[in-house]
Structure formats: C-alpha cells, structure tokens
Amino acid sequence: MAFEDLKKEVTSIISNTETPVKDRLTNICEALRSSIPYYNWVGFYFANHESQTLHLETYVGTPTDHVVIPFGKGICGQVAVSNENFVVPDVAAQDNYIACSISVKSEIVVPIFKNGKNIGQIDIDSDTPDPFTKDDEFFLEWVNEQVAILL
Ligand code: SME
C-alpha cells in the first residue's frame, strides 16, 4: 500500500475517539506493519525525562525484553538525546545497538515532538537490509505529528 493510502488509514484510526489512546496506537502499529512488507516490528516508546528512560508503550511483532531503555543506549536511546531521526541500514555496523531479534537487519527511529519537546519515538525494525528511504522518514514524521495531537 502506498504511503498516501496508509495516511488515510492512520487518520481513520486516530479519529476513533471511542477507542482508548493506547489501543489506537497499537492499531497504528498494526496498520503500518501489515501494509509495508519491510516493517516487521513497529512500536512506540515514550520518554520519562525524570528517570532519563524510554518505556515501551505498545508494539506489534516479536516480543522484546527491551521495555525500558536508558537515554543514550541503543538506537532508541540515542534518538532520545539527539532529537533527530536515526536510519540504520545495517544494524551489524552499529556499536551502540540493542539487538531485539537476530532476524533484524535494519532499523529506523523517528522522534515524536509535543510542544517542541521530544516525548518519545516510533521504532521500526526490518528483516530486510537497507530498505528505508526519505519517504519512510517523511511518512513516519507525519504519523508522529498525528500521534502527538492524541497525547
Ligand atoms: N534496537 C533498538 C532496541 C529496541 S528493539 O528494536 C525493539 C535499539 O538499539 O535501541
């Protein structure tokens, strides 16, 4: 499915105000994973700025032990500090990387901003090497803007 069609689906999920926010986030994860063949694990982490940790709010894909990640650790923790998208074409080439599953070849993490503050991120793991383009970044930035309105 093209990103433009997927945007319509995400908009529809977000507008389901009867559905609890966490369930809507899970539904977004599921819509993304089922529509984009190289999105194999999709999840949202939210930041606790006091404890300087990220917390896994919801996800779809292989269960992970990494439900709490300190700022600075792994790809996710680095994005909590850098406030910038992090595209990893080859996870094996990263020193500061937390492996969730041996099948994962690449990863993209895009921060979520609310009132200018980095409050969390969407994290996507792929079993495909080097699949992510600028279109993925633009799309995921758009998703995060919609999610920020919900929070
Ligand atoms: N690989 C991530 C950890 C989270 S899992 O991908 C679900 C990282 O290096 O931060």
mmCIF file with all atom_site columns, N, CA and C in Angstrom, residues 5-71:
data_model
loop_
_atom_site.group_PDB
_atom_site.id
_atom_site.type_symbol
_atom_site.label_atom_id
_atom_site.label_alt_id
_atom_site.label_comp_id
_atom_site.label_asym_id
_atom_site.label_entity_id
_atom_site.label_seq_id
_atom_site.pdbx_PDB_ins_code
_atom_site.Cartn_x
_atom_site.Cartn_y
_atom_site.Cartn_z
_atom_site.occupancy
_atom_site.B_iso_or_equiv
_atom_site.pdbx_formal_charge
_atom_site.auth_seq_id
_atom_site.auth_comp_id
_atom_site.auth_asym_id
_atom_site.auth_atom_id
_atom_site.pdbx_PDB_model_num
ATOM 1   N N  . ASP A 1 5  ? -2.253  6.137   0.865  1.00 0.00 ? 5  ASP A N  1
ATOM 2   C CA . ASP A 1 5  ? -3.402  5.335   1.309  1.00 0.00 ? 5  ASP A CA 1
ATOM 3   C C  . ASP A 1 5  ? -3.292  5.019   2.799  1.00 0.00 ? 5  ASP A C  1
ATOM 4   N N  . LEU A 1 6  ? -2.063  4.724   3.210  1.00 0.00 ? 6  LEU A N  1
ATOM 5   C CA . LEU A 1 6  ? -1.838  4.386   4.616  1.00 0.00 ? 6  LEU A CA 1
ATOM 6   C C  . LEU A 1 6  ? -2.121  5.594   5.517  1.00 0.00 ? 6  LEU A C  1
ATOM 7   N N  . LYS A 1 7  ? -1.840  6.786   5.004  1.00 0.00 ? 7  LYS A N  1
ATOM 8   C CA . LYS A 1 7  ? -2.151  8.002   5.777  1.00 0.00 ? 7  LYS A CA 1
ATOM 9   C C  . LYS A 1 7  ? -3.655  8.086   6.056  1.00 0.00 ? 7  LYS A C  1
ATOM 10  N N  . LYS A 1 8  ? -4.449  7.704   5.054  1.00 0.00 ? 8  LYS A N  1
ATOM 11  C CA . LYS A 1 8  ? -5.914  7.738   5.243  1.00 0.00 ? 8  LYS A CA 1
ATOM 12  C C  . LYS A 1 8  ? -6.317  6.762   6.347  1.00 0.00 ? 8  LYS A C  1
ATOM 13  N N  . GLU A 1 9  ? -5.678  5.584   6.345  1.00 0.00 ? 9  GLU A N  1
ATOM 14  C CA . GLU A 1 9  ? -5.998  4.575   7.364  1.00 0.00 ? 9  GLU A CA 1
ATOM 15  C C  . GLU A 1 9  ? -5.595  5.077   8.760  1.00 0.00 ? 9  GLU A C  1
ATOM 16  N N  . VAL A 1 10 ? -4.423  5.691   8.850  1.00 0.00 ? 10 VAL A N  1
ATOM 17  C CA . VAL A 1 10 ? -3.963  6.212   10.147 1.00 0.00 ? 10 VAL A CA 1
ATOM 18  C C  . VAL A 1 10 ? -4.906  7.318   10.628 1.00 0.00 ? 10 VAL A C  1
ATOM 19  N N  . THR A 1 11 ? -5.316  8.185   9.724  1.00 0.00 ? 11 THR A N  1
ATOM 20  C CA . THR A 1 11 ? -6.242  9.265   10.089 1.00 0.00 ? 11 THR A CA 1
ATOM 21  C C  . THR A 1 11 ? -7.543  8.686   10.625 1.00 0.00 ? 11 THR A C  1
ATOM 22  N N  . SER A 1 12 ? -8.001  7.620   9.977  1.00 0.00 ? 12 SER A N  1
ATOM 23  C CA . SER A 1 12 ? -9.244  6.996   10.413 1.00 0.00 ? 12 SER A CA 1
ATOM 24  C C  . SER A 1 12 ? -9.087  6.354   11.799 1.00 0.00 ? 12 SER A C  1
ATOM 25  N N  . ILE A 1 13 ? -7.956  5.698   12.050 1.00 0.00 ? 13 ILE A N  1
ATOM 26  C CA . ILE A 1 13 ? -7.702  5.088   13.371 1.00 0.00 ? 13 ILE A CA 1
ATOM 27  C C  . ILE A 1 13 ? -7.686  6.177   14.444 1.00 0.00 ? 13 ILE A C  1
ATOM 28  N N  . ILE A 1 14 ? -6.987  7.259   14.150 1.00 0.00 ? 14 ILE A N  1
ATOM 29  C CA . ILE A 1 14 ? -6.831  8.332   15.142 1.00 0.00 ? 14 ILE A CA 1
ATOM 30  C C  . ILE A 1 14 ? -8.165  8.991   15.465 1.00 0.00 ? 14 ILE A C  1
ATOM 31  N N  . SER A 1 15 ? -9.052  9.049   14.480 1.00 0.00 ? 15 SER A N  1
ATOM 32  C CA . SER A 1 15 ? -10.332 9.734   14.708 1.00 0.00 ? 15 SER A CA 1
ATOM 33  C C  . SER A 1 15 ? -11.339 8.873   15.474 1.00 0.00 ? 15 SER A C  1
ATOM 34  N N  . ASN A 1 16 ? -10.988 7.628   15.793 1.00 0.00 ? 16 ASN A N  1
ATOM 35  C CA . ASN A 1 16 ? -11.881 6.751   16.578 1.00 0.00 ? 16 ASN A CA 1
ATOM 36  C C  . ASN A 1 16 ? -11.836 7.118   18.058 1.00 0.00 ? 16 ASN A C  1
ATOM 37  N N  . THR A 1 17 ? -12.463 8.211   18.407 1.00 0.00 ? 17 THR A N  1
ATOM 38  C CA . THR A 1 17 ? -12.320 8.726   19.776 1.00 0.00 ? 17 THR A CA 1
ATOM 39  C C  . THR A 1 17 ? -12.931 7.801   20.836 1.00 0.00 ? 17 THR A C  1
ATOM 40  N N  . GLU A 1 18 ? -13.749 6.846   20.410 1.00 0.00 ? 18 GLU A N  1
ATOM 41  C CA . GLU A 1 18 ? -14.320 5.867   21.362 1.00 0.00 ? 18 GLU A CA 1
ATOM 42  C C  . GLU A 1 18 ? -13.259 4.863   21.814 1.00 0.00 ? 18 GLU A C  1
ATOM 43  N N  . THR A 1 19 ? -12.216 4.704   21.004 1.00 0.00 ? 19 THR A N  1
ATOM 44  C CA . THR A 1 19 ? -11.167 3.718   21.289 1.00 0.00 ? 19 THR A CA 1
ATOM 45  C C  . THR A 1 19 ? -10.101 4.352   22.186 1.00 0.00 ? 19 THR A C  1
ATOM 46  N N  . PRO A 1 20 ? -9.686  3.644   23.272 1.00 0.00 ? 20 PRO A N  1
ATOM 47  C CA . PRO A 1 20 ? -8.638  4.204   24.141 1.00 0.00 ? 20 PRO A CA 1
ATOM 48  C C  . PRO A 1 20 ? -7.363  4.531   23.336 1.00 0.00 ? 20 PRO A C  1
ATOM 49  N N  . VAL A 1 21 ? -6.646  5.556   23.783 1.00 0.00 ? 21 VAL A N  1
ATOM 50  C CA . VAL A 1 21 ? -5.473  6.038   23.039 1.00 0.00 ? 21 VAL A CA 1
ATOM 51  C C  . VAL A 1 21 ? -4.460  4.910   22.818 1.00 0.00 ? 21 VAL A C  1
ATOM 52  N N  . LYS A 1 22 ? -4.209  4.111   23.872 1.00 0.00 ? 22 LYS A N  1
ATOM 53  C CA . LYS A 1 22 ? -3.209  3.044   23.723 1.00 0.00 ? 22 LYS A CA 1
ATOM 54  C C  . LYS A 1 22 ? -3.618  2.054   22.631 1.00 0.00 ? 22 LYS A C  1
ATOM 55  N N  . ASP A 1 23 ? -4.920  1.756   22.564 1.00 0.00 ? 23 ASP A N  1
ATOM 56  C CA . ASP A 1 23 ? -5.407  0.831   21.524 1.00 0.00 ? 23 ASP A CA 1
ATOM 57  C C  . ASP A 1 23 ? -5.271  1.450   20.140 1.00 0.00 ? 23 ASP A C  1
ATOM 58  N N  . ARG A 1 24 ? -5.481  2.779   20.069 1.00 0.00 ? 24 ARG A N  1
ATOM 59  C CA . ARG A 1 24 ? -5.325  3.435   18.764 1.00 0.00 ? 24 ARG A CA 1
ATOM 60  C C  . ARG A 1 24 ? -3.861  3.379   18.327 1.00 0.00 ? 24 ARG A C  1
ATOM 61  N N  . LEU A 1 25 ? -2.952  3.538   19.298 1.00 0.00 ? 25 LEU A N  1
ATOM 62  C CA . LEU A 1 25 ? -1.516  3.443   18.961 1.00 0.00 ? 25 LEU A CA 1
ATOM 63  C C  . LEU A 1 25 ? -1.183  2.030   18.476 1.00 0.00 ? 25 LEU A C  1
ATOM 64  N N  . THR A 1 26 ? -1.725  1.022   19.153 1.00 0.00 ? 26 THR A N  1
ATOM 65  C CA . THR A 1 26 ? -1.498  -0.368  18.718 1.00 0.00 ? 26 THR A CA 1
ATOM 66  C C  . THR A 1 26 ? -2.057  -0.583  17.315 1.00 0.00 ? 26 THR A C  1
ATOM 67  N N  . ASN A 1 27 ? -3.227  -0.020  17.064 1.00 0.00 ? 27 ASN A N  1
ATOM 68  C CA . ASN A 1 27 ? -3.845  -0.171  15.736 1.00 0.00 ? 27 ASN A CA 1
ATOM 69  C C  . ASN A 1 27 ? -3.001  0.502   14.652 1.00 0.00 ? 27 ASN A C  1
ATOM 70  N N  . ILE A 1 28 ? -2.367  1.625   14.998 1.00 0.00 ? 28 ILE A N  1
ATOM 71  C CA . ILE A 1 28 ? -1.467  2.278   14.038 1.00 0.00 ? 28 ILE A CA 1
ATOM 72  C C  . ILE A 1 28 ? -0.280  1.347   13.756 1.00 0.00 ? 28 ILE A C  1
ATOM 73  N N  . CYS A 1 29 ? 0.296   0.774   14.817 1.00 0.00 ? 29 CYS A N  1
ATOM 74  C CA . CYS A 1 29 ? 1.429   -0.165  14.640 1.00 0.00 ? 29 CYS A CA 1
ATOM 75  C C  . CYS A 1 29 ? 1.011   -1.291  13.697 1.00 0.00 ? 29 CYS A C  1
ATOM 76  N N  . GLU A 1 30 ? -0.177  -1.837  13.936 1.00 0.00 ? 30 GLU A N  1
ATOM 77  C CA . GLU A 1 30 ? -0.645  -2.976  13.132 1.00 0.00 ? 30 GLU A CA 1
ATOM 78  C C  . GLU A 1 30 ? -0.890  -2.565  11.677 1.00 0.00 ? 30 GLU A C  1
ATOM 79  N N  . ALA A 1 31 ? -1.478  -1.376  11.489 1.00 0.00 ? 31 ALA A N  1
ATOM 80  C CA . ALA A 1 31 ? -1.737  -0.893  10.116 1.00 0.00 ? 31 ALA A CA 1
ATOM 81  C C  . ALA A 1 31 ? -0.418  -0.739  9.360  1.00 0.00 ? 31 ALA A C  1
ATOM 82  N N  . LEU A 1 32 ? 0.568   -0.187  10.042 1.00 0.00 ? 32 LEU A N  1
ATOM 83  C CA . LEU A 1 32 ? 1.863   0.025   9.374  1.00 0.00 ? 32 LEU A CA 1
ATOM 84  C C  . LEU A 1 32 ? 2.516   -1.312  9.045  1.00 0.00 ? 32 LEU A C  1
ATOM 85  N N  . ARG A 1 33 ? 2.515   -2.212  10.032 1.00 0.00 ? 33 ARG A N  1
ATOM 86  C CA . ARG A 1 33 ? 3.215   -3.488  9.819  1.00 0.00 ? 33 ARG A CA 1
ATOM 87  C C  . ARG A 1 33 ? 2.539   -4.321  8.736  1.00 0.00 ? 33 ARG A C  1
ATOM 88  N N  . SER A 1 34 ? 1.213   -4.288  8.706  1.00 0.00 ? 34 SER A N  1
ATOM 89  C CA . SER A 1 34 ? 0.531   -5.132  7.722  1.00 0.00 ? 34 SER A CA 1
ATOM 90  C C  . SER A 1 34 ? 0.552   -4.521  6.316  1.00 0.00 ? 34 SER A C  1
ATOM 91  N N  . SER A 1 35 ? 0.863   -3.220  6.215  1.00 0.00 ? 35 SER A N  1
ATOM 92  C CA . SER A 1 35 ? 0.836   -2.561  4.900  1.00 0.00 ? 35 SER A CA 1
ATOM 93  C C  . SER A 1 35 ? 2.191   -2.459  4.222  1.00 0.00 ? 35 SER A C  1
ATOM 94  N N  . ILE A 1 36 ? 3.245   -2.364  5.024  1.00 0.00 ? 36 ILE A N  1
ATOM 95  C CA . ILE A 1 36 ? 4.582   -2.168  4.452  1.00 0.00 ? 36 ILE A CA 1
ATOM 96  C C  . ILE A 1 36 ? 5.382   -3.454  4.691  1.00 0.00 ? 36 ILE A C  1
ATOM 97  N N  . PRO A 1 37 ? 5.724   -4.176  3.627  1.00 0.00 ? 37 PRO A N  1
ATOM 98  C CA . PRO A 1 37 ? 6.317   -5.509  3.796  1.00 0.00 ? 37 PRO A CA 1
ATOM 99  C C  . PRO A 1 37 ? 7.622   -5.520  4.598  1.00 0.00 ? 37 PRO A C  1
ATOM 100 N N  . TYR A 1 38 ? 8.364   -4.421  4.553  1.00 0.00 ? 38 TYR A N  1
ATOM 101 C CA . TYR A 1 38 ? 9.651   -4.409  5.267  1.00 0.00 ? 38 TYR A CA 1
ATOM 102 C C  . TYR A 1 38 ? 9.546   -3.801  6.675  1.00 0.00 ? 38 TYR A C  1
ATOM 103 N N  . TYR A 1 39 ? 8.308   -3.510  7.154  1.00 0.00 ? 39 TYR A N  1
ATOM 104 C CA . TYR A 1 39 ? 8.111   -3.097  8.550  1.00 0.00 ? 39 TYR A CA 1
ATOM 105 C C  . TYR A 1 39 ? 7.752   -4.371  9.339  1.00 0.00 ? 39 TYR A C  1
ATOM 106 N N  . ASN A 1 40 ? 8.710   -4.968  10.019 1.00 0.00 ? 40 ASN A N  1
ATOM 107 C CA . ASN A 1 40 ? 8.462   -6.255  10.692 1.00 0.00 ? 40 ASN A CA 1
ATOM 108 C C  . ASN A 1 40 ? 8.150   -6.122  12.172 1.00 0.00 ? 40 ASN A C  1
ATOM 109 N N  . TRP A 1 41 ? 8.658   -5.078  12.801 1.00 0.00 ? 41 TRP A N  1
ATOM 110 C CA . TRP A 1 41 ? 8.348   -4.798  14.211 1.00 0.00 ? 41 TRP A CA 1
ATOM 111 C C  . TRP A 1 41 ? 8.115   -3.298  14.297 1.00 0.00 ? 41 TRP A C  1
ATOM 112 N N  . VAL A 1 42 ? 6.956   -2.907  14.849 1.00 0.00 ? 42 VAL A N  1
ATOM 113 C CA . VAL A 1 42 ? 6.617   -1.484  14.939 1.00 0.00 ? 42 VAL A CA 1
ATOM 114 C C  . VAL A 1 42 ? 6.171   -1.188  16.363 1.00 0.00 ? 42 VAL A C  1
ATOM 115 N N  . GLY A 1 43 ? 6.805   -0.210  16.995 1.00 0.00 ? 43 GLY A N  1
ATOM 116 C CA . GLY A 1 43 ? 6.421   0.110   18.369 1.00 0.00 ? 43 GLY A CA 1
ATOM 117 C C  . GLY A 1 43 ? 6.611   1.577   18.701 1.00 0.00 ? 43 GLY A C  1
ATOM 118 N N  . PHE A 1 44 ? 5.940   1.977   19.800 1.00 0.00 ? 44 PHE A N  1
ATOM 119 C CA . PHE A 1 44 ? 6.105   3.339   20.321 1.00 0.00 ? 44 PHE A CA 1
ATOM 120 C C  . PHE A 1 44 ? 6.741   3.270   21.707 1.00 0.00 ? 44 PHE A C  1
ATOM 121 N N  . TYR A 1 45 ? 7.826   4.016   21.878 1.00 0.00 ? 45 TYR A N  1
ATOM 122 C CA . TYR A 1 45 ? 8.425   4.225   23.197 1.00 0.00 ? 45 TYR A CA 1
ATOM 123 C C  . TYR A 1 45 ? 8.111   5.652   23.628 1.00 0.00 ? 45 TYR A C  1
ATOM 124 N N  . PHE A 1 46 ? 7.847   5.842   24.944 1.00 0.00 ? 46 PHE A N  1
ATOM 125 C CA . PHE A 1 46 ? 7.659   7.194   25.472 1.00 0.00 ? 46 PHE A CA 1
ATOM 126 C C  . PHE A 1 46 ? 8.722   7.491   26.520 1.00 0.00 ? 46 PHE A C  1
ATOM 127 N N  . ALA A 1 47 ? 9.112   8.757   26.567 1.00 0.00 ? 47 ALA A N  1
ATOM 128 C CA . ALA A 1 47 ? 10.224  9.176   27.426 1.00 0.00 ? 47 ALA A CA 1
ATOM 129 C C  . ALA A 1 47 ? 9.736   9.551   28.821 1.00 0.00 ? 47 ALA A C  1
ATOM 130 N N  . ASN A 1 48 ? 10.521  9.134   29.823 1.00 0.00 ? 48 ASN A N  1
ATOM 131 C CA . ASN A 1 48 ? 10.370  9.678   31.171 1.00 0.00 ? 48 ASN A CA 1
ATOM 132 C C  . ASN A 1 48 ? 11.609  10.544  31.392 1.00 0.00 ? 48 ASN A C  1
ATOM 133 N N  . HIS A 1 49 ? 11.415  11.865  31.365 1.00 0.00 ? 49 HIS A N  1
ATOM 134 C CA . HIS A 1 49 ? 12.569  12.763  31.410 1.00 0.00 ? 49 HIS A CA 1
ATOM 135 C C  . HIS A 1 49 ? 13.207  12.806  32.795 1.00 0.00 ? 49 HIS A C  1
ATOM 136 N N  . GLU A 1 50 ? 12.417  12.494  33.832 1.00 0.00 ? 50 GLU A N  1
ATOM 137 C CA . GLU A 1 50 ? 12.989  12.477  35.185 1.00 0.00 ? 50 GLU A CA 1
ATOM 138 C C  . GLU A 1 50 ? 13.984  11.345  35.349 1.00 0.00 ? 50 GLU A C  1
ATOM 139 N N  . SER A 1 51 ? 13.559  10.129  34.950 1.00 0.00 ? 51 SER A N  1
ATOM 140 C CA . SER A 1 51 ? 14.446  8.967   35.108 1.00 0.00 ? 51 SER A CA 1
ATOM 141 C C  . SER A 1 51 ? 15.364  8.764   33.901 1.00 0.00 ? 51 SER A C  1
ATOM 142 N N  . GLN A 1 52 ? 15.172  9.609   32.846 1.00 0.00 ? 52 GLN A N  1
ATOM 143 C CA . GLN A 1 52 ? 16.014  9.516   31.641 1.00 0.00 ? 52 GLN A CA 1
ATOM 144 C C  . GLN A 1 52 ? 15.933  8.110   31.028 1.00 0.00 ? 52 GLN A C  1
ATOM 145 N N  . THR A 1 53 ? 14.697  7.633   30.905 1.00 0.00 ? 53 THR A N  1
ATOM 146 C CA . THR A 1 53 ? 14.473  6.315   30.325 1.00 0.00 ? 53 THR A CA 1
ATOM 147 C C  . THR A 1 53 ? 13.312  6.359   29.321 1.00 0.00 ? 53 THR A C  1
ATOM 148 N N  . LEU A 1 54 ? 13.377  5.432   28.366 1.00 0.00 ? 54 LEU A N  1
ATOM 149 C CA . LEU A 1 54 ? 12.288  5.236   27.405 1.00 0.00 ? 54 LEU A CA 1
ATOM 150 C C  . LEU A 1 54 ? 11.493  4.009   27.829 1.00 0.00 ? 54 LEU A C  1
ATOM 151 N N  . HIS A 1 55 ? 10.173  4.073   27.632 1.00 0.00 ? 55 HIS A N  1
ATOM 152 C CA . HIS A 1 55 ? 9.301   2.972   28.046 1.00 0.00 ? 55 HIS A CA 1
ATOM 153 C C  . HIS A 1 55 ? 8.453   2.526   26.867 1.00 0.00 ? 55 HIS A C  1
ATOM 154 N N  . LEU A 1 56 ? 8.451   1.221   26.627 1.00 0.00 ? 56 LEU A N  1
ATOM 155 C CA . LEU A 1 56 ? 7.689   0.676   25.501 1.00 0.00 ? 56 LEU A CA 1
ATOM 156 C C  . LEU A 1 56 ? 6.199   0.748   25.836 1.00 0.00 ? 56 LEU A C  1
ATOM 157 N N  . GLU A 1 57 ? 5.463   1.545   25.051 1.00 0.00 ? 57 GLU A N  1
ATOM 158 C CA . GLU A 1 57 ? 4.027   1.737   25.317 1.00 0.00 ? 57 GLU A CA 1
ATOM 159 C C  . GLU A 1 57 ? 3.211   0.632   24.650 1.00 0.00 ? 57 GLU A C  1
ATOM 160 N N  . THR A 1 58 ? 3.521   0.379   23.385 1.00 0.00 ? 58 THR A N  1
ATOM 161 C CA . THR A 1 58 ? 2.803   -0.654  22.644 1.00 0.00 ? 58 THR A CA 1
ATOM 162 C C  . THR A 1 58 ? 3.606   -1.020  21.399 1.00 0.00 ? 58 THR A C  1
ATOM 163 N N  . TYR A 1 59 ? 3.363   -2.222  20.862 1.00 0.00 ? 59 TYR A N  1
ATOM 164 C CA . TYR A 1 59 ? 4.113   -2.667  19.682 1.00 0.00 ? 59 TYR A CA 1
ATOM 165 C C  . TYR A 1 59 ? 3.379   -3.825  19.028 1.00 0.00 ? 59 TYR A C  1
ATOM 166 N N  . VAL A 1 60 ? 3.769   -4.112  17.796 1.00 0.00 ? 60 VAL A N  1
ATOM 167 C CA . VAL A 1 60 ? 3.377   -5.366  17.156 1.00 0.00 ? 60 VAL A CA 1
ATOM 168 C C  . VAL A 1 60 ? 4.638   -5.992  16.573 1.00 0.00 ? 60 VAL A C  1
ATOM 169 N N  . GLY A 1 61 ? 4.726   -7.310  16.669 1.00 0.00 ? 61 GLY A N  1
ATOM 170 C CA . GLY A 1 61 ? 5.908   -8.022  16.201 1.00 0.00 ? 61 GLY A CA 1
ATOM 171 C C  . GLY A 1 61 ? 6.425   -8.928  17.303 1.00 0.00 ? 61 GLY A C  1
ATOM 172 N N  . THR A 1 62 ? 7.610   -9.440  17.112 1.00 0.00 ? 62 THR A N  1
ATOM 173 C CA . THR A 1 62 ? 8.209   -10.372 18.071 1.00 0.00 ? 62 THR A CA 1
ATOM 174 C C  . THR A 1 62 ? 8.357   -9.700  19.442 1.00 0.00 ? 62 THR A C  1
ATOM 175 N N  . PRO A 1 63 ? 7.927   -10.379 20.519 1.00 0.00 ? 63 PRO A N  1
ATOM 176 C CA . PRO A 1 63 ? 8.083   -9.781  21.854 1.00 0.00 ? 63 PRO A CA 1
ATOM 177 C C  . PRO A 1 63 ? 9.549   -9.453  22.153 1.00 0.00 ? 63 PRO A C  1
ATOM 178 N N  . THR A 1 64 ? 9.749   -8.337  22.858 1.00 0.00 ? 64 THR A N  1
ATOM 179 C CA . THR A 1 64 ? 11.109  -7.888  23.181 1.00 0.00 ? 64 THR A CA 1
ATOM 180 C C  . THR A 1 64 ? 11.275  -7.762  24.692 1.00 0.00 ? 64 THR A C  1
ATOM 181 N N  . ASP A 1 65 ? 12.518  -8.001  25.169 1.00 0.00 ? 65 ASP A N  1
ATOM 182 C CA . ASP A 1 65 ? 12.840  -7.781  26.592 1.00 0.00 ? 65 ASP A CA 1
ATOM 183 C C  . ASP A 1 65 ? 13.081  -6.301  26.870 1.00 0.00 ? 65 ASP A C  1
ATOM 184 N N  . HIS A 1 66 ? 13.271  -5.518  25.800 1.00 0.00 ? 66 HIS A N  1
ATOM 185 C CA . HIS A 1 66 ? 13.742  -4.136  25.993 1.00 0.00 ? 66 HIS A CA 1
ATOM 186 C C  . HIS A 1 66 ? 12.566  -3.174  26.122 1.00 0.00 ? 66 HIS A C  1
ATOM 187 N N  . VAL A 1 67 ? 11.886  -3.320  27.272 1.00 0.00 ? 67 VAL A N  1
ATOM 188 C CA . VAL A 1 67 ? 10.715  -2.481  27.519 1.00 0.00 ? 67 VAL A CA 1
ATOM 189 C C  . VAL A 1 67 ? 11.111  -1.160  28.180 1.00 0.00 ? 67 VAL A C  1
ATOM 190 N N  . VAL A 1 68 ? 12.295  -1.122  28.773 1.00 0.00 ? 68 VAL A N  1
ATOM 191 C CA . VAL A 1 68 ? 12.832  0.132   29.330 1.00 0.00 ? 68 VAL A CA 1
ATOM 192 C C  . VAL A 1 68 ? 14.247  0.302   28.794 1.00 0.00 ? 68 VAL A C  1
ATOM 193 N N  . ILE A 1 69 ? 14.508  1.459   28.191 1.00 0.00 ? 69 ILE A N  1
ATOM 194 C CA . ILE A 1 69 ? 15.817  1.722   27.585 1.00 0.00 ? 69 ILE A CA 1
ATOM 195 C C  . ILE A 1 69 ? 16.349  3.052   28.130 1.00 0.00 ? 69 ILE A C  1
ATOM 196 N N  . PRO A 1 70 ? 17.527  3.053   28.760 1.00 0.00 ? 70 PRO A N  1
ATOM 197 C CA . PRO A 1 70 ? 18.092  4.330   29.245 1.00 0.00 ? 70 PRO A CA 1
ATOM 198 C C  . PRO A 1 70 ? 18.424  5.270   28.080 1.00 0.00 ? 70 PRO A C  1
ATOM 199 N N  . PHE A 1 71 ? 18.221  6.573   28.295 1.00 0.00 ? 71 PHE A N  1
ATOM 200 C CA . PHE A 1 71 ? 18.633  7.572   27.301 1.00 0.00 ? 71 PHE A CA 1
ATOM 201 C C  . PHE A 1 71 ? 20.110  7.311   26.975 1.00 0.00 ? 71 PHE A C  1
#
